[in-house]
Each structure stands twice: as C-alpha cells, then as structure tokens.
PDB file of C-alpha atoms in Angstrom:
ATOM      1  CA  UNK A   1       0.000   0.000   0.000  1.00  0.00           C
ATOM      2  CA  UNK A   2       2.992   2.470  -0.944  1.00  0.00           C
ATOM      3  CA  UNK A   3       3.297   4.762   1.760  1.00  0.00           C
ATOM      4  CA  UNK A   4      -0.459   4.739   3.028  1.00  0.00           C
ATOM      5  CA  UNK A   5      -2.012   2.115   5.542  1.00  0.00           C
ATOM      6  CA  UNK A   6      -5.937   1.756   5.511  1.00  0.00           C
ATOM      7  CA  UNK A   7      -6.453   1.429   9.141  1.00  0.00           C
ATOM      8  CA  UNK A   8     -10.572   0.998  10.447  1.00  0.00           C
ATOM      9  CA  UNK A   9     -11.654   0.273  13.958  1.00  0.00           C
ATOM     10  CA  UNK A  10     -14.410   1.060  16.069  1.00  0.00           C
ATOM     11  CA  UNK A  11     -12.982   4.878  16.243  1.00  0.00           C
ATOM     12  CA  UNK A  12     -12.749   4.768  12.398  1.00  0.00           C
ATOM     13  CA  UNK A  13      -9.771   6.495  10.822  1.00  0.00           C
ATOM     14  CA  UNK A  14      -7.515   6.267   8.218  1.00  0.00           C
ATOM     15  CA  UNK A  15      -4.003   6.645   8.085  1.00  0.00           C
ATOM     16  CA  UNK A  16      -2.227   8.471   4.678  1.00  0.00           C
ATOM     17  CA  UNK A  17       1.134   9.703   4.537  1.00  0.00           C
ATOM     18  CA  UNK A  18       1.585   9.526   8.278  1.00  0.00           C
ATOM     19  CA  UNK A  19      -1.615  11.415   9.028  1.00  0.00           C
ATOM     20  CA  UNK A  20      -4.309   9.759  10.867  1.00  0.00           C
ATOM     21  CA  UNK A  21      -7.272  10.987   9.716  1.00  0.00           C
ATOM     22  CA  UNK A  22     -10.959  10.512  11.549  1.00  0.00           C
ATOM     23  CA  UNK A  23     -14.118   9.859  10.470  1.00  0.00           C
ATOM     24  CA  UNK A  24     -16.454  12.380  11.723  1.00  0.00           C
ATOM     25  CA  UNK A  25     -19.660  11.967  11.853  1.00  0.00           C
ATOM     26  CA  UNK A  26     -19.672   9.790   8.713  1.00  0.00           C
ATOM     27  CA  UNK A  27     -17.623  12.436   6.507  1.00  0.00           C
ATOM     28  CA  UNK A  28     -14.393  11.342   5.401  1.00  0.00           C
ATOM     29  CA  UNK A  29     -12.476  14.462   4.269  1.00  0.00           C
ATOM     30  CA  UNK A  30      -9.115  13.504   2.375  1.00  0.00           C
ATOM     31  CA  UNK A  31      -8.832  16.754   0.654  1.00  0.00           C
ATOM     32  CA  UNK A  32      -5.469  18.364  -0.088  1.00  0.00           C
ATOM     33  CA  UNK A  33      -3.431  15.271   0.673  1.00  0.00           C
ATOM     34  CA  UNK A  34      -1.615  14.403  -3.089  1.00  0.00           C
ATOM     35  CA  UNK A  35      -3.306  11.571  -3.429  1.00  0.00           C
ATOM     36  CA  UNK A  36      -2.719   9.989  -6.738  1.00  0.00           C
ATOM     37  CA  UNK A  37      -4.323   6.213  -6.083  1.00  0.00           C
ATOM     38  CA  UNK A  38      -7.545   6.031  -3.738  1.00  0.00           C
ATOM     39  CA  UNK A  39      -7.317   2.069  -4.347  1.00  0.00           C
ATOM     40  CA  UNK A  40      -4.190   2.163  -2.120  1.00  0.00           C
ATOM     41  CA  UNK A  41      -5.493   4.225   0.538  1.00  0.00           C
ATOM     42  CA  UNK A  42      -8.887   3.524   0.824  1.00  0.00           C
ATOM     43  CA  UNK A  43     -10.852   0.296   1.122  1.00  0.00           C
ATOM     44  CA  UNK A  44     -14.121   1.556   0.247  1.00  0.00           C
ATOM     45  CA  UNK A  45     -16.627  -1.757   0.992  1.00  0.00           C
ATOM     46  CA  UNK A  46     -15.691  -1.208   4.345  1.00  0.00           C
ATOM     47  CA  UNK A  47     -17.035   2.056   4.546  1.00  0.00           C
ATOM     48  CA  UNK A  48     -20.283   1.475   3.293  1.00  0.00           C
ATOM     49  CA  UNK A  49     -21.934   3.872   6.144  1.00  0.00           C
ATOM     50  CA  UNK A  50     -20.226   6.805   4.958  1.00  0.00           C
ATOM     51  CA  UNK A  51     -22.302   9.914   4.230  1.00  0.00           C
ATOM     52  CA  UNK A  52     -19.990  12.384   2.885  1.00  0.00           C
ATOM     53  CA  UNK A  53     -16.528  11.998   0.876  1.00  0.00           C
ATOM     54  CA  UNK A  54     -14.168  14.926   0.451  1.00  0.00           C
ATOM     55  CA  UNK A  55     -11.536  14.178  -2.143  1.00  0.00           C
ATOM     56  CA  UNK A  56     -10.517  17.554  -3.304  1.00  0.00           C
ATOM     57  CA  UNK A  57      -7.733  18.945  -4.648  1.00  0.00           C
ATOM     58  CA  UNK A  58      -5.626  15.947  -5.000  1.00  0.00           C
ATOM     59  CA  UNK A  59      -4.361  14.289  -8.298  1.00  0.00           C
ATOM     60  CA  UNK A  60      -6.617  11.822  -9.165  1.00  0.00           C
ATOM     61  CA  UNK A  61      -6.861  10.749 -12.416  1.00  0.00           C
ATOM     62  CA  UNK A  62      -9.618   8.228 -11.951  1.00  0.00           C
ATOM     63  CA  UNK A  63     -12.471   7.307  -9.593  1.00  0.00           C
ATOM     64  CA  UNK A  64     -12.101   3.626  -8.341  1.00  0.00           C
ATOM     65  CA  UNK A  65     -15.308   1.828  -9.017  1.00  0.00           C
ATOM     66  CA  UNK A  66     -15.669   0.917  -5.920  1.00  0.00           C
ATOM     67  CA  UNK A  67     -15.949   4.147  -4.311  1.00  0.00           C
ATOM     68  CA  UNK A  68     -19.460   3.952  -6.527  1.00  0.00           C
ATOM     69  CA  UNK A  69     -20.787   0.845  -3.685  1.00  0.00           C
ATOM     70  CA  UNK A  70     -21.451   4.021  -0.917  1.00  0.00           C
ATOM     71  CA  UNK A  71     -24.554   3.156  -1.193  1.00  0.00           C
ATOM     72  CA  UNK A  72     -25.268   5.829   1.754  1.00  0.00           C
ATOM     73  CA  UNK A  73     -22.873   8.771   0.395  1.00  0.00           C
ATOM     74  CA  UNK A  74     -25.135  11.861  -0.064  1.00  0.00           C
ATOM     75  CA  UNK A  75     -22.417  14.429  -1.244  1.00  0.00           C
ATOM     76  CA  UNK A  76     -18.917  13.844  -2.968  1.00  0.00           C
ATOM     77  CA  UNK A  77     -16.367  16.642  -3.593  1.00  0.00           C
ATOM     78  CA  UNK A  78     -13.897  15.523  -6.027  1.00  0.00           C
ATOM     79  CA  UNK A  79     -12.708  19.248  -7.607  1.00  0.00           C
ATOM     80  CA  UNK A  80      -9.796  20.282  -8.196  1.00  0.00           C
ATOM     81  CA  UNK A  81      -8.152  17.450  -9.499  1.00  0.00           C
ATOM     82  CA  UNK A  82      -7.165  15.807 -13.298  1.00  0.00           C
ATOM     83  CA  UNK A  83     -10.462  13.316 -13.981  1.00  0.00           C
ATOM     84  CA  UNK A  84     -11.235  13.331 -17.236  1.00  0.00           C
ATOM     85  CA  UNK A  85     -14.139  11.507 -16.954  1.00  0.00           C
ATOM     86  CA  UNK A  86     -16.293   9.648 -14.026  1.00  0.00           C
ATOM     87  CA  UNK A  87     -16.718   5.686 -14.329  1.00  0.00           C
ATOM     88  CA  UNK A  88     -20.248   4.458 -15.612  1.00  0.00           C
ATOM     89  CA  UNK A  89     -20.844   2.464 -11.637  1.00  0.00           C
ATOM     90  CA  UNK A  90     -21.176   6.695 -10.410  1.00  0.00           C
ATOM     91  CA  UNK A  91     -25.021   5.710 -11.817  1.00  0.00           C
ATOM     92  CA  UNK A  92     -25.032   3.223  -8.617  1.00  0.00           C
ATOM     93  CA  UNK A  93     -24.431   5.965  -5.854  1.00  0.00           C
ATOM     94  CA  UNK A  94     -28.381   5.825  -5.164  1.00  0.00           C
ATOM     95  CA  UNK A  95     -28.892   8.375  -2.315  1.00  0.00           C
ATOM     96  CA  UNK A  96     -26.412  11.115  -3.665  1.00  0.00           C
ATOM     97  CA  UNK A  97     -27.794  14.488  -3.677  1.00  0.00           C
ATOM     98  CA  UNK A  98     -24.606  16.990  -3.866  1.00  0.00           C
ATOM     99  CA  UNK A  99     -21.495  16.593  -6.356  1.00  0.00           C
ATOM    100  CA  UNK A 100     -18.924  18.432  -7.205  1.00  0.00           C
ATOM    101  CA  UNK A 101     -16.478  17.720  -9.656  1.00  0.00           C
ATOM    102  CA  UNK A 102     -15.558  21.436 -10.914  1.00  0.00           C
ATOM    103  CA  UNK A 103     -12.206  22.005 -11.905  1.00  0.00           C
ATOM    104  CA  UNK A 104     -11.160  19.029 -13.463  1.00  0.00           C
ATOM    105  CA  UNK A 105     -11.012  17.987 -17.242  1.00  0.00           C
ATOM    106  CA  UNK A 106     -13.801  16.110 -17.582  1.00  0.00           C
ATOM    107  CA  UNK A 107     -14.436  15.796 -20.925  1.00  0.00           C
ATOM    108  CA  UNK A 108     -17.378  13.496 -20.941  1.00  0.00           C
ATOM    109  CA  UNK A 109     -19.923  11.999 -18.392  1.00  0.00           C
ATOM    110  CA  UNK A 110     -21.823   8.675 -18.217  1.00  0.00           C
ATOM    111  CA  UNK A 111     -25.005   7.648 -19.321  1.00  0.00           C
ATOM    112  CA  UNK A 112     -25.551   6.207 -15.708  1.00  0.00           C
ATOM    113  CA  UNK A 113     -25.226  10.148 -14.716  1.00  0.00           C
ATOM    114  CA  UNK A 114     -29.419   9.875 -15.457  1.00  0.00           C
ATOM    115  CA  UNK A 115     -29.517   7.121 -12.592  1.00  0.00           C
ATOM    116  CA  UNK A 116     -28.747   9.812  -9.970  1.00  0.00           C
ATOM    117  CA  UNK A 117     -32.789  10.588  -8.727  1.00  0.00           C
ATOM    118  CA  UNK A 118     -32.063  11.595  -5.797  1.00  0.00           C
ATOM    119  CA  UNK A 119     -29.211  14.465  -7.302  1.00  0.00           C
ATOM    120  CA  UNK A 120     -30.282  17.909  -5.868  1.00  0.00           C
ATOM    121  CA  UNK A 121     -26.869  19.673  -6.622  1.00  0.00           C
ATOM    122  CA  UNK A 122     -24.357  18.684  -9.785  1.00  0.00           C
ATOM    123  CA  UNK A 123     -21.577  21.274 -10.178  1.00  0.00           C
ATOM    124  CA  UNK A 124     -19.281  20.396 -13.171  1.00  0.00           C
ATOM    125  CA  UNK A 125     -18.227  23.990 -13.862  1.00  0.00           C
ATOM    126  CA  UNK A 126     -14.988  24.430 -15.251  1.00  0.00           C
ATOM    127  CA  UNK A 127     -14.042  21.280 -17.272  1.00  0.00           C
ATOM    128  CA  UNK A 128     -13.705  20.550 -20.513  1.00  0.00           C
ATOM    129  CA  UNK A 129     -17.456  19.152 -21.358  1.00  0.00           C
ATOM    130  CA  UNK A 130     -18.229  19.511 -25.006  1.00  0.00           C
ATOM    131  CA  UNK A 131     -21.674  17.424 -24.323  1.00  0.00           C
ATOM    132  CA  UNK A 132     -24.135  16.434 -22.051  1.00  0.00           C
ATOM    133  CA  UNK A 133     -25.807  12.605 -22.057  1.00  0.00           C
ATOM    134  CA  UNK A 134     -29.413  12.776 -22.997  1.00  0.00           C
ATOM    135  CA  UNK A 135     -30.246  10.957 -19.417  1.00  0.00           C
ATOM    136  CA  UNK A 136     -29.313  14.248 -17.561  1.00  0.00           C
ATOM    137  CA  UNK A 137     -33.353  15.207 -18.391  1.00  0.00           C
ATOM    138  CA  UNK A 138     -34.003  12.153 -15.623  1.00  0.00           C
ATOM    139  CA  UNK A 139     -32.492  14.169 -12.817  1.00  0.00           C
ATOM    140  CA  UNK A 140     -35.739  14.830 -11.430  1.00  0.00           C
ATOM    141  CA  UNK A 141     -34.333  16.255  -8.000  1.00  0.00           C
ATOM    142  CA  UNK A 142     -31.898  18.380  -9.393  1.00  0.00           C
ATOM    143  CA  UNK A 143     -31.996  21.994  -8.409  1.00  0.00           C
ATOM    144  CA  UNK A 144     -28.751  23.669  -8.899  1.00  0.00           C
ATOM    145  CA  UNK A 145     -26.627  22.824 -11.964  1.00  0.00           C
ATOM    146  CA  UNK A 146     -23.454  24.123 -12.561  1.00  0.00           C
ATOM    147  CA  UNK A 147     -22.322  24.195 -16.333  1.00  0.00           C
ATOM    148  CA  UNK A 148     -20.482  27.405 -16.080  1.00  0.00           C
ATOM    149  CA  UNK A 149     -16.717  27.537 -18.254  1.00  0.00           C
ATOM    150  CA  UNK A 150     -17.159  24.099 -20.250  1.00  0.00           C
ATOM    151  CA  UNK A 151     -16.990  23.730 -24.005  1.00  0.00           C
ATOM    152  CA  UNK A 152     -20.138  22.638 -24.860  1.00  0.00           C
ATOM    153  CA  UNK A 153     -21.280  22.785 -28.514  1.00  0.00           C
ATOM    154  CA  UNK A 154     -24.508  20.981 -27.768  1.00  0.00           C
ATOM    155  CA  UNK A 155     -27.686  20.235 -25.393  1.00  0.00           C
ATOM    156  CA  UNK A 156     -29.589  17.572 -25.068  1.00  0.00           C
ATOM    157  CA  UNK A 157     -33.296  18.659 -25.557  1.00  0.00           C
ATOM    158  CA  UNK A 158     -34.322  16.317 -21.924  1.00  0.00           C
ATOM    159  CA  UNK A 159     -32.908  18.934 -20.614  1.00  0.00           C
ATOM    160  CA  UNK A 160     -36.069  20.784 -20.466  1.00  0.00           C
ATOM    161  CA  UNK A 161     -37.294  18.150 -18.017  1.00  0.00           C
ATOM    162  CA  UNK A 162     -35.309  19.701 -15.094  1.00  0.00           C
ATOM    163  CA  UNK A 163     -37.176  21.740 -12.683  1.00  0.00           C
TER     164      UNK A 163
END
C-alpha cells in the first residue's frame, strides 16, 4: 500500500502519509493530501456507512469503481483534481444528492449520470465538457446545476425536463 495504511476500527480512521485521519460523523475528508491512487489508501466496501466523501484537490486521475458501492454517500467533492471523466458504476451511488467535480477535465460523463434521482446539486463547472448525455433530463431532484466555463457545442433537448 505504498506509503499509506488503511487502518478501520471502532474509532474509524484512516491513516495516509503519516496522518491519521478521523471519520467524523460519517464524513471522510481527504482533501489536499496528493493523493494519486484512492485504491491504495482507501478500502471503500468497508465504509459502506459513509455519508460524505471529500476528495478535493488531489491528483486523481480516476475514480475507483468501488468508491461507486457508498450506497449511503449523499455528497462527494472531487474538484480540483485531473479526472477526465467519471466511471459508468457513479449511476449506482443511489442516495447522492450533492457533487462536485468542478475544476477538473472532464471531458465526458456517463449515461448512468441519469440514474442519480435523488441528485439535488451537480456542479461540473470548469471542465472541458463539449456534451451532455441525454439521461441528464431524468435528474428529477436536481436543483442547482453548474455548467459554467465548459466547451459545450450541444444540449440535449431532456434537458427541459429539469425543474
């Protein structure tokens, strides 16, 4: 596990680059800490409670799939770092309503992006979009989108289905 060790016990925390990092109050905040690799820091099926998931400003490249099992995570900040796109199992986060993924290079999203009903808040400002899948139109919760500095050339028309 390179220089991280996943540590979990009944006071839940993690341990990355020497830090120990807690668990409050089902938030896991591993902003700011250069992390290039969640798979060798975090074992995410054992943290299947977890509400919240603060990953900003770090250098990932890529979102482990398994990250997308939370099935209680209801907001995950991932700006600030180099994704260029989001894996297709982000459709299987079932009770997320906040995520922000601004400042990164996204350059496309998934399909499974639709999937998200419960999706209150999306903020993708600041990437590199150039389209949107037609499936955003299902995001019947969705209140706040964030589109703002992208390069998009196109909209799909289900768009109109958002509040």
């Amino acid at each position: 596990m390179n220089e991280a060790i996943f540590f979990l016990s009944m006071n839940e925390f993690i341990v990355v680059n020497g830090e120990k990092i807690q668990i409050f109050d089902g938030i896991l905040d591993l902003g700011w800490k250069k992390i290039k690799n969640l798979s060798d820091i975090v074992d995410f099926e054992k943290l299947g409670h977890l509400k919240g998931l603060i990953l900003r400003e770090n250098n990932l490249e890529f979102i482990p799939d398994s990250l997308c099992l939370l099935n209680s995570l209801k907001f995950l900040n991932i700006a600030g770092n180099r994704l260029s796109s989001l894996p297709k199992s982000i459709g299987n986060l079932i009770s997320i309503e906040t995520i922000n993924a601004e400042y990164n290079q996204l350059i496309r999203l998934p399909k499974s992006l639709g999937n998200l009903i419960n999706l209150k808040i999306l903020n993708l400002s600041k990437n590199k979009l150039t389209t949107l899948p037609d499936k955003i139109g299902n995001l019947k919760s969705l209140e706040d989108l964030n589109l703002e500095y992208n390069e998009l050339n196109e909209i799909p028309e289900s768009i109109g289905n958002l509040k």
